[in-house]
Tab-separated table of C-alpha atoms in Angstrom:
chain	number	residue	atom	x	y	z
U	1084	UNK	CA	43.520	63.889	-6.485
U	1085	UNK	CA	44.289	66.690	-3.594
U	1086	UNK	CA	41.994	68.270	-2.179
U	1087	UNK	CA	41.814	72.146	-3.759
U	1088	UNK	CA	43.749	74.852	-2.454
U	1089	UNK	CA	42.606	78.315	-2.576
U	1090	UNK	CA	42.939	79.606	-6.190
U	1091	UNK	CA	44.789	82.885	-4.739
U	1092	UNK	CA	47.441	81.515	-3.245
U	1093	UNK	CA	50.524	80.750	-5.347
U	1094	UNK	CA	50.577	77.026	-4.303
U	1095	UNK	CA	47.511	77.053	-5.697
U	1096	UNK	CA	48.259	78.201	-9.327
U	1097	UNK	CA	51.401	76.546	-9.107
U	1098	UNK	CA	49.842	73.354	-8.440
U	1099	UNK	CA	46.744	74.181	-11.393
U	1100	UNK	CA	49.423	74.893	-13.937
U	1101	UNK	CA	51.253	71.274	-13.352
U	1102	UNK	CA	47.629	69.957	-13.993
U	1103	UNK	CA	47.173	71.927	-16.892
U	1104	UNK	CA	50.842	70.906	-18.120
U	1105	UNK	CA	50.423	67.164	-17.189
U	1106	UNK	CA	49.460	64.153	-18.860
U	1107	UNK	CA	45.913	63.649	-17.276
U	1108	UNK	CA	43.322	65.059	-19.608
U	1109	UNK	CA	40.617	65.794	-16.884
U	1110	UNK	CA	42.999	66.501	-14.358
U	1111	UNK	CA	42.915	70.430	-14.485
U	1112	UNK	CA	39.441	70.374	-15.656
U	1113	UNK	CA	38.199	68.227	-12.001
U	1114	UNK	CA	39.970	70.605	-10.152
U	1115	UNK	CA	38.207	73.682	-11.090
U	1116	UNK	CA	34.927	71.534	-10.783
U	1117	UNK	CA	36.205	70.952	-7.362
U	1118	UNK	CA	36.274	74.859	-6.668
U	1119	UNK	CA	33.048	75.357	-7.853
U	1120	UNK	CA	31.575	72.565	-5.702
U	1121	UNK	CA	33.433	74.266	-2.384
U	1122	UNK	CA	31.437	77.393	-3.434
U	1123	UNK	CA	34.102	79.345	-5.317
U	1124	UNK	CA	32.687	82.207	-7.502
U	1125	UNK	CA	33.522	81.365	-10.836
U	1126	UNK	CA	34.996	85.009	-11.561
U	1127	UNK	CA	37.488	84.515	-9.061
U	1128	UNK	CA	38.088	81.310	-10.601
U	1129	UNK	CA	39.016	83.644	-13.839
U	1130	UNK	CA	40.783	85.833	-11.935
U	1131	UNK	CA	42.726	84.225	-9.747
U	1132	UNK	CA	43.819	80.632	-10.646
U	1133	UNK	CA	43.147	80.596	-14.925
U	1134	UNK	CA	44.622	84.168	-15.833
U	1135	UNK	CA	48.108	83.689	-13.556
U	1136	UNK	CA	48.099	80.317	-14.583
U	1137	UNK	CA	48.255	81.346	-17.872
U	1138	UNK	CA	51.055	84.052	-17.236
U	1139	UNK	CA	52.694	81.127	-15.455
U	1140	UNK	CA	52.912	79.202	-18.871
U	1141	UNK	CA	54.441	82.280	-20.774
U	1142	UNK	CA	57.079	82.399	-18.002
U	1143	UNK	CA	58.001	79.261	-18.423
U	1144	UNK	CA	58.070	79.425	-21.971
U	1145	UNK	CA	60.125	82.327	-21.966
U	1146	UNK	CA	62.981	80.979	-19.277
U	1147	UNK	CA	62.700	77.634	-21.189
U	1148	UNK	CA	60.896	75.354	-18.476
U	1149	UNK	CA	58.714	74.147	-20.807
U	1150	UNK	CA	58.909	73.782	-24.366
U	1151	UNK	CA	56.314	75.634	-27.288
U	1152	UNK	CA	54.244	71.961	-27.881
U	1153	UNK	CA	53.455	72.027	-24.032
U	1154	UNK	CA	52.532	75.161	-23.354
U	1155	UNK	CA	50.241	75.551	-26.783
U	1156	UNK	CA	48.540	72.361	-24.854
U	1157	UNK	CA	48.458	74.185	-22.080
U	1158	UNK	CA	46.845	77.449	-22.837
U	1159	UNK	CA	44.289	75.004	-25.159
U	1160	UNK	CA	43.303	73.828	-22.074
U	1161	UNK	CA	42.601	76.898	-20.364
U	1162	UNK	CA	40.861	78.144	-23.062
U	1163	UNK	CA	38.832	75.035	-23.138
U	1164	UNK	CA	37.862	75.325	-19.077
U	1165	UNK	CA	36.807	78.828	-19.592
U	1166	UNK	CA	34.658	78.191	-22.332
U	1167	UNK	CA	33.121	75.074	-20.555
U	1168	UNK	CA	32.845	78.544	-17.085
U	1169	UNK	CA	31.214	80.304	-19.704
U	1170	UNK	CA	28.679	78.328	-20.899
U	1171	UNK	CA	27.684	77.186	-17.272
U	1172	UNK	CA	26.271	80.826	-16.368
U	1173	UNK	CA	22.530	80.511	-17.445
U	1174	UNK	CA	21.486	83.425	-20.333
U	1175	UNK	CA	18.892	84.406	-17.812
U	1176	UNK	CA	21.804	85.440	-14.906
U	1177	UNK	CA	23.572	87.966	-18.098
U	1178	UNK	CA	23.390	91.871	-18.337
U	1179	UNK	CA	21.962	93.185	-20.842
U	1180	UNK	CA	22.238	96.157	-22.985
U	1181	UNK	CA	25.606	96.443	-22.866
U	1182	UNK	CA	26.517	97.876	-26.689
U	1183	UNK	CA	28.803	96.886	-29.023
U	1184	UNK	CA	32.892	96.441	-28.168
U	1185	UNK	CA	35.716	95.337	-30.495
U	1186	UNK	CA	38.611	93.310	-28.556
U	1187	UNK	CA	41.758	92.932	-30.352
U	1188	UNK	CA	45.725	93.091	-29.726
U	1189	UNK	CA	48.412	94.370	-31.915
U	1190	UNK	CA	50.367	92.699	-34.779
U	1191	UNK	CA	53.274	90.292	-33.296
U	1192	UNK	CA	51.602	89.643	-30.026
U	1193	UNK	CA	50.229	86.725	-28.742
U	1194	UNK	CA	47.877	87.260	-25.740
U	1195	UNK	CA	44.789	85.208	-27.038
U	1196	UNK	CA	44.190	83.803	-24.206
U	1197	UNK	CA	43.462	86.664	-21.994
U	1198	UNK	CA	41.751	88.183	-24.748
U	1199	UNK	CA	39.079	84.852	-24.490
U	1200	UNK	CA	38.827	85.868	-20.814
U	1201	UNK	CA	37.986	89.912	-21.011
U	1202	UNK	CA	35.793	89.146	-23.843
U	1203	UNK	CA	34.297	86.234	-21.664
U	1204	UNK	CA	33.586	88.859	-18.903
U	1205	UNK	CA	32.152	91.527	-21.579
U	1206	UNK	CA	29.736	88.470	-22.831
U	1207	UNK	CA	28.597	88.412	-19.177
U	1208	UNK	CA	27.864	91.917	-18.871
U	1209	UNK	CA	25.580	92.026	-22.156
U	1210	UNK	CA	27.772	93.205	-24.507
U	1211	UNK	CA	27.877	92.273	-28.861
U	1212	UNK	CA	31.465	91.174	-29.048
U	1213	UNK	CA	34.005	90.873	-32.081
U	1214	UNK	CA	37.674	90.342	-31.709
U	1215	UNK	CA	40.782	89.984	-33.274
U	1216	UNK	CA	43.556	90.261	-33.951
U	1217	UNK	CA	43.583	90.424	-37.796
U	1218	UNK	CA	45.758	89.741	-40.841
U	1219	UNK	CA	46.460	93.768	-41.771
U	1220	UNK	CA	45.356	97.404	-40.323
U	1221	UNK	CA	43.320	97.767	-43.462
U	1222	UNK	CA	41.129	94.855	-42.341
U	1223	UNK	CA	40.781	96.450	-38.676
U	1224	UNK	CA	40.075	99.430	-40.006
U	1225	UNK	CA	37.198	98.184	-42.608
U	1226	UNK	CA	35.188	96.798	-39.766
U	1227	UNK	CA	35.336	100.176	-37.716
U	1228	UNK	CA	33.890	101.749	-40.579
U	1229	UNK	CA	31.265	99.724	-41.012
U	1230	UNK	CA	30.436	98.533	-37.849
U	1231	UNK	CA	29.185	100.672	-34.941
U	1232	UNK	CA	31.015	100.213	-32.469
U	1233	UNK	CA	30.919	101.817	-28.827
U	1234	UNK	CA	34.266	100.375	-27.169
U	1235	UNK	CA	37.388	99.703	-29.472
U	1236	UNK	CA	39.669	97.763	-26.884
U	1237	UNK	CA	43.481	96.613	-27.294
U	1238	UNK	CA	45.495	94.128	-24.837
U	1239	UNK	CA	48.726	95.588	-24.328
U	1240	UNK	CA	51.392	92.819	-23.595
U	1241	UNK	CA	54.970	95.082	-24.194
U	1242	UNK	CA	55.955	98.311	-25.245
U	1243	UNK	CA	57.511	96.955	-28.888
U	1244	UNK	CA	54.900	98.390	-30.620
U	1245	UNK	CA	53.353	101.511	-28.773
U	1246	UNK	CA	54.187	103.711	-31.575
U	1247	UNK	CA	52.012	101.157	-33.741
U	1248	UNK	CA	49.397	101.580	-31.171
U	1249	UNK	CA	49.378	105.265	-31.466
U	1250	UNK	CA	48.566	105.289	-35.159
U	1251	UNK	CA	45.733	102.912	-34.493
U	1252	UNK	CA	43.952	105.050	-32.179
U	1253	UNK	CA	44.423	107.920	-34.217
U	1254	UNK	CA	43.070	106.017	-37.476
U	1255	UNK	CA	40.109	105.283	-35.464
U	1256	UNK	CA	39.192	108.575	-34.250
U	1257	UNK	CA	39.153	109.349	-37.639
U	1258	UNK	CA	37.688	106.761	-39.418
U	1259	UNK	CA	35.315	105.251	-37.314
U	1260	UNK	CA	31.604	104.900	-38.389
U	1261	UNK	CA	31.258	105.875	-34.354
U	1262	UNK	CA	32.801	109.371	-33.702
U	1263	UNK	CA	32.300	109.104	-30.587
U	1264	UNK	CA	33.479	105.353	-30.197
U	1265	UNK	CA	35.805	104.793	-26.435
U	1266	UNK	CA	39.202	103.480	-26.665
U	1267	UNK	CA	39.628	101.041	-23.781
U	1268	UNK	CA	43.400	99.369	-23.134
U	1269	UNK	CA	44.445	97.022	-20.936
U	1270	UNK	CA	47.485	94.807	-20.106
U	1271	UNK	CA	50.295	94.568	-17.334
U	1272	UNK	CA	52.583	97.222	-18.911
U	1273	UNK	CA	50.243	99.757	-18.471
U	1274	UNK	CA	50.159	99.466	-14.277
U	1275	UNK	CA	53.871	100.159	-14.727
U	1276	UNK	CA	53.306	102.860	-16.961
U	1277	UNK	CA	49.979	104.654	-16.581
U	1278	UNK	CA	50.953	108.061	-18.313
U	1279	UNK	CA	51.261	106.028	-21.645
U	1280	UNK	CA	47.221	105.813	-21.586
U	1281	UNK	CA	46.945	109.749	-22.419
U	1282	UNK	CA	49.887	109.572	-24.356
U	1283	UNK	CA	48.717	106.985	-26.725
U	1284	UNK	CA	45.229	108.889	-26.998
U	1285	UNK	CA	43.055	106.307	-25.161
U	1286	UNK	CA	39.952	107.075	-22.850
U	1287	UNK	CA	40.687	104.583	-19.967
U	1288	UNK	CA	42.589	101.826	-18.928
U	1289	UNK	CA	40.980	98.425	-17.381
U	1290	UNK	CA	42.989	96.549	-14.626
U	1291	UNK	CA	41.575	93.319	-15.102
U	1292	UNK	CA	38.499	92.051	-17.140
U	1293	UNK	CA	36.229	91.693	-14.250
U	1294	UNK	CA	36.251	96.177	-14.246
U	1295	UNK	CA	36.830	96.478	-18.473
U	1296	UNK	CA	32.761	96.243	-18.892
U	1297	UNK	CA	31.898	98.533	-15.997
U	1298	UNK	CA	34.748	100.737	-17.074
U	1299	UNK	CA	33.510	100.768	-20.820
U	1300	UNK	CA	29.708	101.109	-20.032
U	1301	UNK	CA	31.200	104.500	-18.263
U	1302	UNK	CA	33.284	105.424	-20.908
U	1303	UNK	CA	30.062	105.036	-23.489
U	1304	UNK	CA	27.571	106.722	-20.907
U	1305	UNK	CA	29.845	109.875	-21.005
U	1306	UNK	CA	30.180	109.897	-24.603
U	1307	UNK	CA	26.470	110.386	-25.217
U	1308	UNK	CA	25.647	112.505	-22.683
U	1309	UNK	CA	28.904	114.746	-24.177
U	1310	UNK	CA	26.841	114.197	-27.516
């Protein structure tokens, strides 16, 4: 195999998403082990090589480069290599403390993938995670009420269903067993688009999920001092 390539560069996820794409199971996989051995932190690993290589594969899908089977196998095996990340980083190098934070997208979108990652990066930073998406808003909206949580947080992939988004946040507020839960988004639209964050009703807006946690343990530190 060739030697690694800086995971920045666009060579570099260029040539990672052919591995990911190709026939050779462990291909993809011994070339982020390769990284890692060079001394690459694993978080620009996320970062920089598995999250564009992911937006890669939706590209692709979307111009017709590559068909639905193929990239399905593809994003399974990103998921896959940052689970195997994940569970490399020993419980005793974790945060702690960090509360509890819902992760979940909207109905009709499909952006499970970088949902793993944020909520990989909110696992690191101590935080009680559940995510969705889910079958209806009534479901959603059951485990608000009866869940405390501190962060609510939505990936944001278009701007097809803002108005939906909207109503969500609103519900919350409302109906939340927290009343003083933070709405985090996050998602590329929103870098295009940042006055949609107050308009929606949100409290913040993460750029990446490296910042969400830091962002969200802010967001919850200024509820309860507000409180």
């Amino acid at each position: 195999m060739s030697a690694p390539v800086d995971p920045g560069t666009p060579f570099g996820v260029q040539h990672f998403t052919l591995l990911v794409l190709g026939h050779d199971e462990t291909a993809a996989f011994d070339y982020v082990e390769s990284l890692i051995a060079q001394g690459t932190a694993t978080e620009l690993i996320f970062l920089n090589l598995l999250a564009p290589a992911a937006q890669r594969l939706g590209e692709m899908w979307e111009h017709d480069s590559a068909d639905f089977l193929n990239v399905t196998l593809g994003v399974s095996r990103l998921q896959r290599i940052l689970r195997h990340l994940g569970e490399s980083v020993a419980d005793d190098h974790r945060a702690s403390g960090g509360g509890t934070v819902l992760l979940t997208t909207l109905d009709g979108e499909q952006h499970s993938f970088g949902l793993t990652m944020v909520a990989e990066f909110f696992r690191r930073d101590g935080w009680d995670i559940w995510t969705g998406p889910f079958n209806t808003r009534r479901e959603m909206m059951s485990l608000v009420q009866e869940r405390m949580f501190d962060v609510v947080g939505f990936s944001v992939g278009g701007d097809r269903h803002l108005d939906q988004l909207k109503r969500y946040v609103q519900d919350i507020r409302r109906d939340s067993r927290n009343r003083d839960v933070a709405i985090l988004l996050g998602g590329p639209l929103l870098l295009l688009r940042p006055e949609l964050i107050r308009s929606i009703g949100a409290d913040g807006y993460a750029v990446d999920g490296a910042t969400a946690p830091r962002l969200a343990r802010a967001l919850v530190h200024a509820a309860r001092n507000k409180s």
